[in-house]
């Protein structure tokens, strides 16, 4: 039987006292040598594990910001999100991976996490810059059984979940720029991309992938590419502290599970709108709607129950803006 590193790590993390080699052997039905090998692998990865003869092993400390399959799996606290997990040190785009995994029949809740994305994607063919060792990039595969026209709301559910998780972890305020950019001090810390695949008959959702890229531990704005720099920032730049990307991921997924369940009760945002709007930076603000059919300005009132942004135009007309096609900017800048 394969000894699962994540299971041993979980056991060590959850034990205040030493765990004896024998306990580990019995629990996972493996030999002493197998346990010893796993402990050594964990030590090589940077986990400080104390071994005392006659007592066993104790996890003293983990690496500060370790991103790996066993670190994620041993910390997850969710019912279904991330219970099937794919981790890559480097990949093109976690959304592309998740879509392939969707085609291959992977279940609802399958999670893809990568340290580096070499071809991260934004909305409408834009690119998302991911820096190694500092960003959290993940995509969740969902298999909803609701109608396709509800799927765009998933993005708002994830945006709320990321904003709430970021606030919990950092203690600082995180805003939402409609529909799904997460912002600190008027600069972007997170972008999201939701993509839907329909059944061949085109009448049902086959799967949806919702991906997010969060700038976590970038120390210096200079690390961002020049064209992104004016509107980009990281949790570390804004708060002066470094964070465990896995801890953030675990919180985001926990929040998403809770918020998604609330969304499923009504299949609209009635249970989440108040919380979403409490983060919404565009509310009451002048916005420029970059609609491919023609740009216009107005004042954003808030969102309706479908997640559309209600913009009151200068002639008083109220226009619901649908998230799929447009970007919304502040009149004088990014927000
Ligand atoms: P907006 O148009 O307001 O930026 P959007 O939702 O259309 O929002 P996304 O698809 O989420 O944008 O992200 C793509 C854009 O984000 C890119 O065009 C670029 O300007 C910016 N960007 C790319 N990488 C990063 C990054 N690491 N941090 C912050 N911003 C980035």
Short mmCIF file of N, CA, C and O in Angstrom, two decimals, residues 197-266:
data_model
loop_
_atom_site.label_atom_id
_atom_site.label_comp_id
_atom_site.label_asym_id
_atom_site.label_seq_id
_atom_site.Cartn_x
_atom_site.Cartn_y
_atom_site.Cartn_z
N UNK A 197 -18.24 24.95 -20.30
CA UNK A 197 -18.34 24.05 -21.45
C UNK A 197 -19.72 23.41 -21.42
O UNK A 197 -20.16 22.91 -20.38
N UNK A 198 -20.38 23.45 -22.56
CA UNK A 198 -21.74 22.90 -22.64
C UNK A 198 -21.72 21.46 -23.14
O UNK A 198 -20.73 21.03 -23.74
N UNK A 199 -22.81 20.76 -22.92
CA UNK A 199 -22.94 19.41 -23.47
C UNK A 199 -23.02 19.51 -25.01
O UNK A 199 -23.35 20.59 -25.53
N UNK A 200 -22.76 18.42 -25.73
CA UNK A 200 -22.81 18.50 -27.19
C UNK A 200 -24.16 19.01 -27.70
O UNK A 200 -24.22 19.69 -28.73
N UNK A 201 -25.23 18.74 -26.97
CA UNK A 201 -26.55 19.23 -27.40
C UNK A 201 -26.71 20.72 -27.14
O UNK A 201 -27.69 21.34 -27.54
N UNK A 202 -25.76 21.29 -26.43
CA UNK A 202 -25.73 22.73 -26.12
C UNK A 202 -26.90 23.18 -25.26
O UNK A 202 -27.27 24.36 -25.30
N UNK A 203 -27.51 22.29 -24.49
CA UNK A 203 -28.62 22.76 -23.67
C UNK A 203 -28.31 22.64 -22.18
O UNK A 203 -29.07 23.13 -21.35
N UNK A 204 -27.21 22.01 -21.83
CA UNK A 204 -26.87 21.87 -20.42
C UNK A 204 -25.40 22.18 -20.21
O UNK A 204 -24.59 22.05 -21.12
N UNK A 205 -25.09 22.53 -18.93
CA UNK A 205 -23.68 22.74 -18.60
C UNK A 205 -23.02 21.37 -18.48
O UNK A 205 -23.55 20.48 -17.81
N UNK A 206 -21.87 21.21 -19.13
CA UNK A 206 -21.11 19.98 -18.91
C UNK A 206 -20.19 20.19 -17.70
O UNK A 206 -20.16 19.39 -16.78
N UNK A 207 -19.48 21.30 -17.70
CA UNK A 207 -18.70 21.69 -16.52
C UNK A 207 -18.34 23.17 -16.63
O UNK A 207 -18.42 23.77 -17.70
N UNK A 208 -17.96 23.70 -15.47
CA UNK A 208 -17.50 25.09 -15.40
C UNK A 208 -16.15 25.06 -14.69
O UNK A 208 -15.98 24.30 -13.74
N UNK A 209 -15.21 25.85 -15.17
CA UNK A 209 -13.98 26.00 -14.40
C UNK A 209 -13.88 27.44 -13.92
O UNK A 209 -14.16 28.37 -14.67
N UNK A 210 -13.56 27.60 -12.65
CA UNK A 210 -13.39 28.96 -12.12
C UNK A 210 -11.98 29.06 -11.55
O UNK A 210 -11.59 28.32 -10.65
N UNK A 211 -11.22 29.97 -12.16
CA UNK A 211 -9.81 30.09 -11.80
C UNK A 211 -9.51 31.44 -11.19
O UNK A 211 -10.16 32.44 -11.51
N UNK A 212 -8.52 31.48 -10.32
CA UNK A 212 -8.12 32.75 -9.72
C UNK A 212 -6.60 32.81 -9.62
O UNK A 212 -5.94 31.78 -9.41
N UNK A 213 -6.08 33.99 -9.81
CA UNK A 213 -4.65 34.25 -9.60
C UNK A 213 -4.53 35.34 -8.55
O UNK A 213 -5.09 36.43 -8.73
N UNK A 214 -3.87 35.04 -7.45
CA UNK A 214 -3.74 36.03 -6.37
C UNK A 214 -2.27 36.37 -6.20
O UNK A 214 -1.43 35.47 -6.06
N UNK A 215 -1.95 37.67 -6.21
CA UNK A 215 -0.58 38.11 -5.95
C UNK A 215 -0.39 38.12 -4.43
O UNK A 215 -0.98 38.95 -3.75
N UNK A 216 0.39 37.19 -3.93
CA UNK A 216 0.49 37.04 -2.47
C UNK A 216 1.78 37.65 -1.91
O UNK A 216 1.75 38.64 -1.19
N UNK A 217 2.91 37.07 -2.27
CA UNK A 217 4.15 37.45 -1.57
C UNK A 217 5.13 38.25 -2.42
O UNK A 217 6.31 38.30 -2.09
N UNK A 218 4.66 38.88 -3.48
CA UNK A 218 5.57 39.74 -4.26
C UNK A 218 6.03 40.87 -3.36
O UNK A 218 5.22 41.56 -2.76
N UNK A 219 7.36 41.07 -3.31
CA UNK A 219 7.89 42.06 -2.38
C UNK A 219 7.90 43.46 -2.96
O UNK A 219 7.85 44.45 -2.24
N UNK A 220 7.94 43.54 -4.28
CA UNK A 220 8.24 44.82 -4.91
C UNK A 220 7.38 45.00 -6.17
O UNK A 220 7.32 44.11 -7.01
N UNK A 221 6.75 46.16 -6.32
CA UNK A 221 5.92 46.39 -7.52
C UNK A 221 6.71 46.23 -8.82
O UNK A 221 6.14 45.90 -9.86
N UNK A 222 8.03 46.43 -8.74
CA UNK A 222 8.87 46.29 -9.94
C UNK A 222 8.83 44.87 -10.50
O UNK A 222 9.20 44.64 -11.65
N UNK A 223 8.41 43.90 -9.66
CA UNK A 223 8.34 42.51 -10.14
C UNK A 223 7.25 42.34 -11.21
O UNK A 223 7.30 41.40 -11.99
N UNK A 224 6.28 43.23 -11.22
CA UNK A 224 5.21 43.10 -12.22
C UNK A 224 5.67 43.69 -13.55
O UNK A 224 6.43 44.66 -13.56
N UNK A 225 5.19 43.09 -14.63
CA UNK A 225 5.53 43.64 -15.95
C UNK A 225 5.03 45.08 -16.06
O UNK A 225 4.02 45.43 -15.45
N UNK A 226 5.74 45.83 -16.88
CA UNK A 226 5.50 47.27 -16.93
C UNK A 226 4.05 47.65 -17.21
O UNK A 226 3.49 48.53 -16.55
N UNK A 227 3.42 46.93 -18.12
CA UNK A 227 2.06 47.34 -18.50
C UNK A 227 1.04 47.03 -17.39
O UNK A 227 -0.03 47.62 -17.34
N UNK A 228 1.40 46.09 -16.52
CA UNK A 228 0.49 45.68 -15.46
C UNK A 228 0.73 46.53 -14.20
O UNK A 228 -0.18 46.76 -13.40
N UNK A 229 1.95 47.00 -14.06
CA UNK A 229 2.43 47.62 -12.81
C UNK A 229 1.54 48.72 -12.23
O UNK A 229 1.29 48.72 -11.02
N UNK A 230 1.02 49.64 -13.04
CA UNK A 230 0.27 50.75 -12.43
C UNK A 230 -0.93 50.30 -11.60
O UNK A 230 -1.30 50.97 -10.64
N UNK A 231 -1.53 49.16 -11.99
CA UNK A 231 -2.76 48.75 -11.28
C UNK A 231 -2.57 47.46 -10.49
O UNK A 231 -3.55 46.91 -10.00
N UNK A 232 -1.32 46.97 -10.36
CA UNK A 232 -1.13 45.67 -9.70
C UNK A 232 -0.44 45.82 -8.35
O UNK A 232 0.42 46.66 -8.18
N UNK A 233 -0.83 44.97 -7.42
CA UNK A 233 -0.14 44.93 -6.14
C UNK A 233 -0.28 43.55 -5.52
O UNK A 233 -0.92 42.67 -6.10
N UNK A 234 0.35 43.34 -4.37
CA UNK A 234 0.25 42.03 -3.72
C UNK A 234 -0.14 42.22 -2.25
O UNK A 234 -0.04 43.33 -1.70
N UNK A 235 -0.54 41.12 -1.63
CA UNK A 235 -0.90 41.19 -0.20
C UNK A 235 0.29 41.67 0.61
O UNK A 235 0.16 42.47 1.54
N UNK A 236 1.49 41.20 0.23
CA UNK A 236 2.69 41.58 0.98
C UNK A 236 3.01 43.07 0.82
O UNK A 236 3.33 43.75 1.79
N UNK A 237 2.90 43.57 -0.42
CA UNK A 237 3.21 44.99 -0.64
C UNK A 237 2.24 45.85 0.17
O UNK A 237 2.62 46.84 0.78
N UNK A 238 0.98 45.45 0.21
CA UNK A 238 -0.02 46.29 0.88
C UNK A 238 -0.02 46.16 2.40
O UNK A 238 -0.42 47.07 3.09
N UNK A 239 0.40 44.99 2.91
CA UNK A 239 0.28 44.80 4.36
C UNK A 239 1.63 44.66 5.06
O UNK A 239 1.68 44.61 6.30
N UNK A 240 2.70 44.51 4.27
CA UNK A 240 4.03 44.39 4.87
C UNK A 240 4.32 43.05 5.50
O UNK A 240 5.28 42.91 6.26
N UNK A 241 3.49 42.06 5.21
CA UNK A 241 3.74 40.73 5.79
C UNK A 241 3.68 39.67 4.70
O UNK A 241 3.05 39.87 3.67
N UNK A 242 4.29 38.53 4.99
CA UNK A 242 4.21 37.41 4.05
C UNK A 242 3.16 36.42 4.54
O UNK A 242 2.92 36.32 5.74
N UNK A 243 2.59 35.68 3.61
CA UNK A 243 1.51 34.76 3.96
C UNK A 243 1.76 33.38 3.40
O UNK A 243 2.46 33.23 2.39
N UNK A 244 1.16 32.40 4.05
CA UNK A 244 1.21 31.04 3.51
C UNK A 244 0.13 30.95 2.43
O UNK A 244 -1.06 31.16 2.68
N UNK A 245 0.57 30.65 1.20
CA UNK A 245 -0.39 30.57 0.10
C UNK A 245 -1.38 29.43 0.33
O UNK A 245 -2.55 29.51 -0.05
N UNK A 246 -0.91 28.37 0.99
CA UNK A 246 -1.82 27.24 1.23
C UNK A 246 -2.90 27.63 2.24
O UNK A 246 -4.07 27.29 2.07
N UNK A 247 -2.48 28.37 3.26
CA UNK A 247 -3.48 28.80 4.25
C UNK A 247 -4.55 29.67 3.58
O UNK A 247 -5.74 29.54 3.87
N UNK A 248 -4.11 30.53 2.67
CA UNK A 248 -5.06 31.37 1.95
C UNK A 248 -5.98 30.52 1.07
O UNK A 248 -7.20 30.70 1.07
N UNK A 249 -5.38 29.58 0.36
CA UNK A 249 -6.17 28.69 -0.51
C UNK A 249 -7.24 27.94 0.30
O UNK A 249 -8.40 27.84 -0.10
N UNK A 250 -6.81 27.42 1.45
CA UNK A 250 -7.74 26.65 2.29
C UNK A 250 -8.92 27.52 2.72
O UNK A 250 -10.07 27.09 2.67
N UNK A 251 -8.64 28.76 3.09
CA UNK A 251 -9.70 29.69 3.50
C UNK A 251 -10.62 30.03 2.33
O UNK A 251 -11.85 30.08 2.48
N UNK A 252 -10.03 30.27 1.15
CA UNK A 252 -10.84 30.61 -0.02
C UNK A 252 -11.81 29.45 -0.31
O UNK A 252 -13.01 29.66 -0.53
N UNK A 253 -11.29 28.24 -0.29
CA UNK A 253 -12.13 27.08 -0.64
C UNK A 253 -13.23 26.86 0.39
O UNK A 253 -14.36 26.51 0.06
N UNK A 254 -12.87 27.08 1.66
CA UNK A 254 -13.88 26.95 2.73
C UNK A 254 -15.00 27.95 2.51
O UNK A 254 -16.18 27.61 2.55
N UNK A 255 -14.61 29.19 2.26
CA UNK A 255 -15.59 30.25 2.02
C UNK A 255 -16.42 29.94 0.77
O UNK A 255 -17.62 30.17 0.74
N UNK A 256 -15.75 29.44 -0.26
CA UNK A 256 -16.46 29.16 -1.51
C UNK A 256 -17.51 28.07 -1.28
O UNK A 256 -18.65 28.20 -1.74
N UNK A 257 -17.14 27.03 -0.55
CA UNK A 257 -18.13 25.97 -0.28
C UNK A 257 -19.36 26.54 0.41
O UNK A 257 -20.50 26.22 0.06
N UNK A 258 -19.13 27.38 1.42
CA UNK A 258 -20.26 27.97 2.16
C UNK A 258 -21.09 28.87 1.25
O UNK A 258 -22.32 28.77 1.21
N UNK A 259 -20.40 29.74 0.52
CA UNK A 259 -21.12 30.72 -0.31
C UNK A 259 -21.83 30.05 -1.49
O UNK A 259 -22.92 30.45 -1.88
N UNK A 260 -21.21 29.04 -2.04
CA UNK A 260 -21.81 28.31 -3.17
C UNK A 260 -23.09 27.61 -2.70
O UNK A 260 -24.09 27.58 -3.43
N UNK A 261 -23.07 27.07 -1.49
CA UNK A 261 -24.27 26.40 -0.95
C UNK A 261 -25.41 27.42 -0.80
O UNK A 261 -26.56 27.11 -1.11
N UNK A 262 -25.08 28.62 -0.36
CA UNK A 262 -26.10 29.67 -0.21
C UNK A 262 -26.65 30.03 -1.60
O UNK A 262 -27.85 30.16 -1.80
N UNK A 263 -25.76 30.16 -2.57
CA UNK A 263 -26.18 30.47 -3.95
C UNK A 263 -27.11 29.38 -4.50
O UNK A 263 -28.13 29.66 -5.13
N UNK A 264 -26.78 28.12 -4.24
CA UNK A 264 -27.58 27.01 -4.78
C UNK A 264 -29.00 26.98 -4.22
O UNK A 264 -29.91 26.48 -4.87
N UNK A 265 -29.18 27.54 -3.01
CA UNK A 265 -30.53 27.52 -2.42
C UNK A 265 -31.53 28.27 -3.29
O UNK A 265 -32.69 27.87 -3.39
N UNK A 266 -31.11 29.37 -3.91
CA UNK A 266 -32.05 30.19 -4.67
C UNK A 266 -31.66 30.32 -6.14
O UNK A 266 -32.43 30.84 -6.95
#
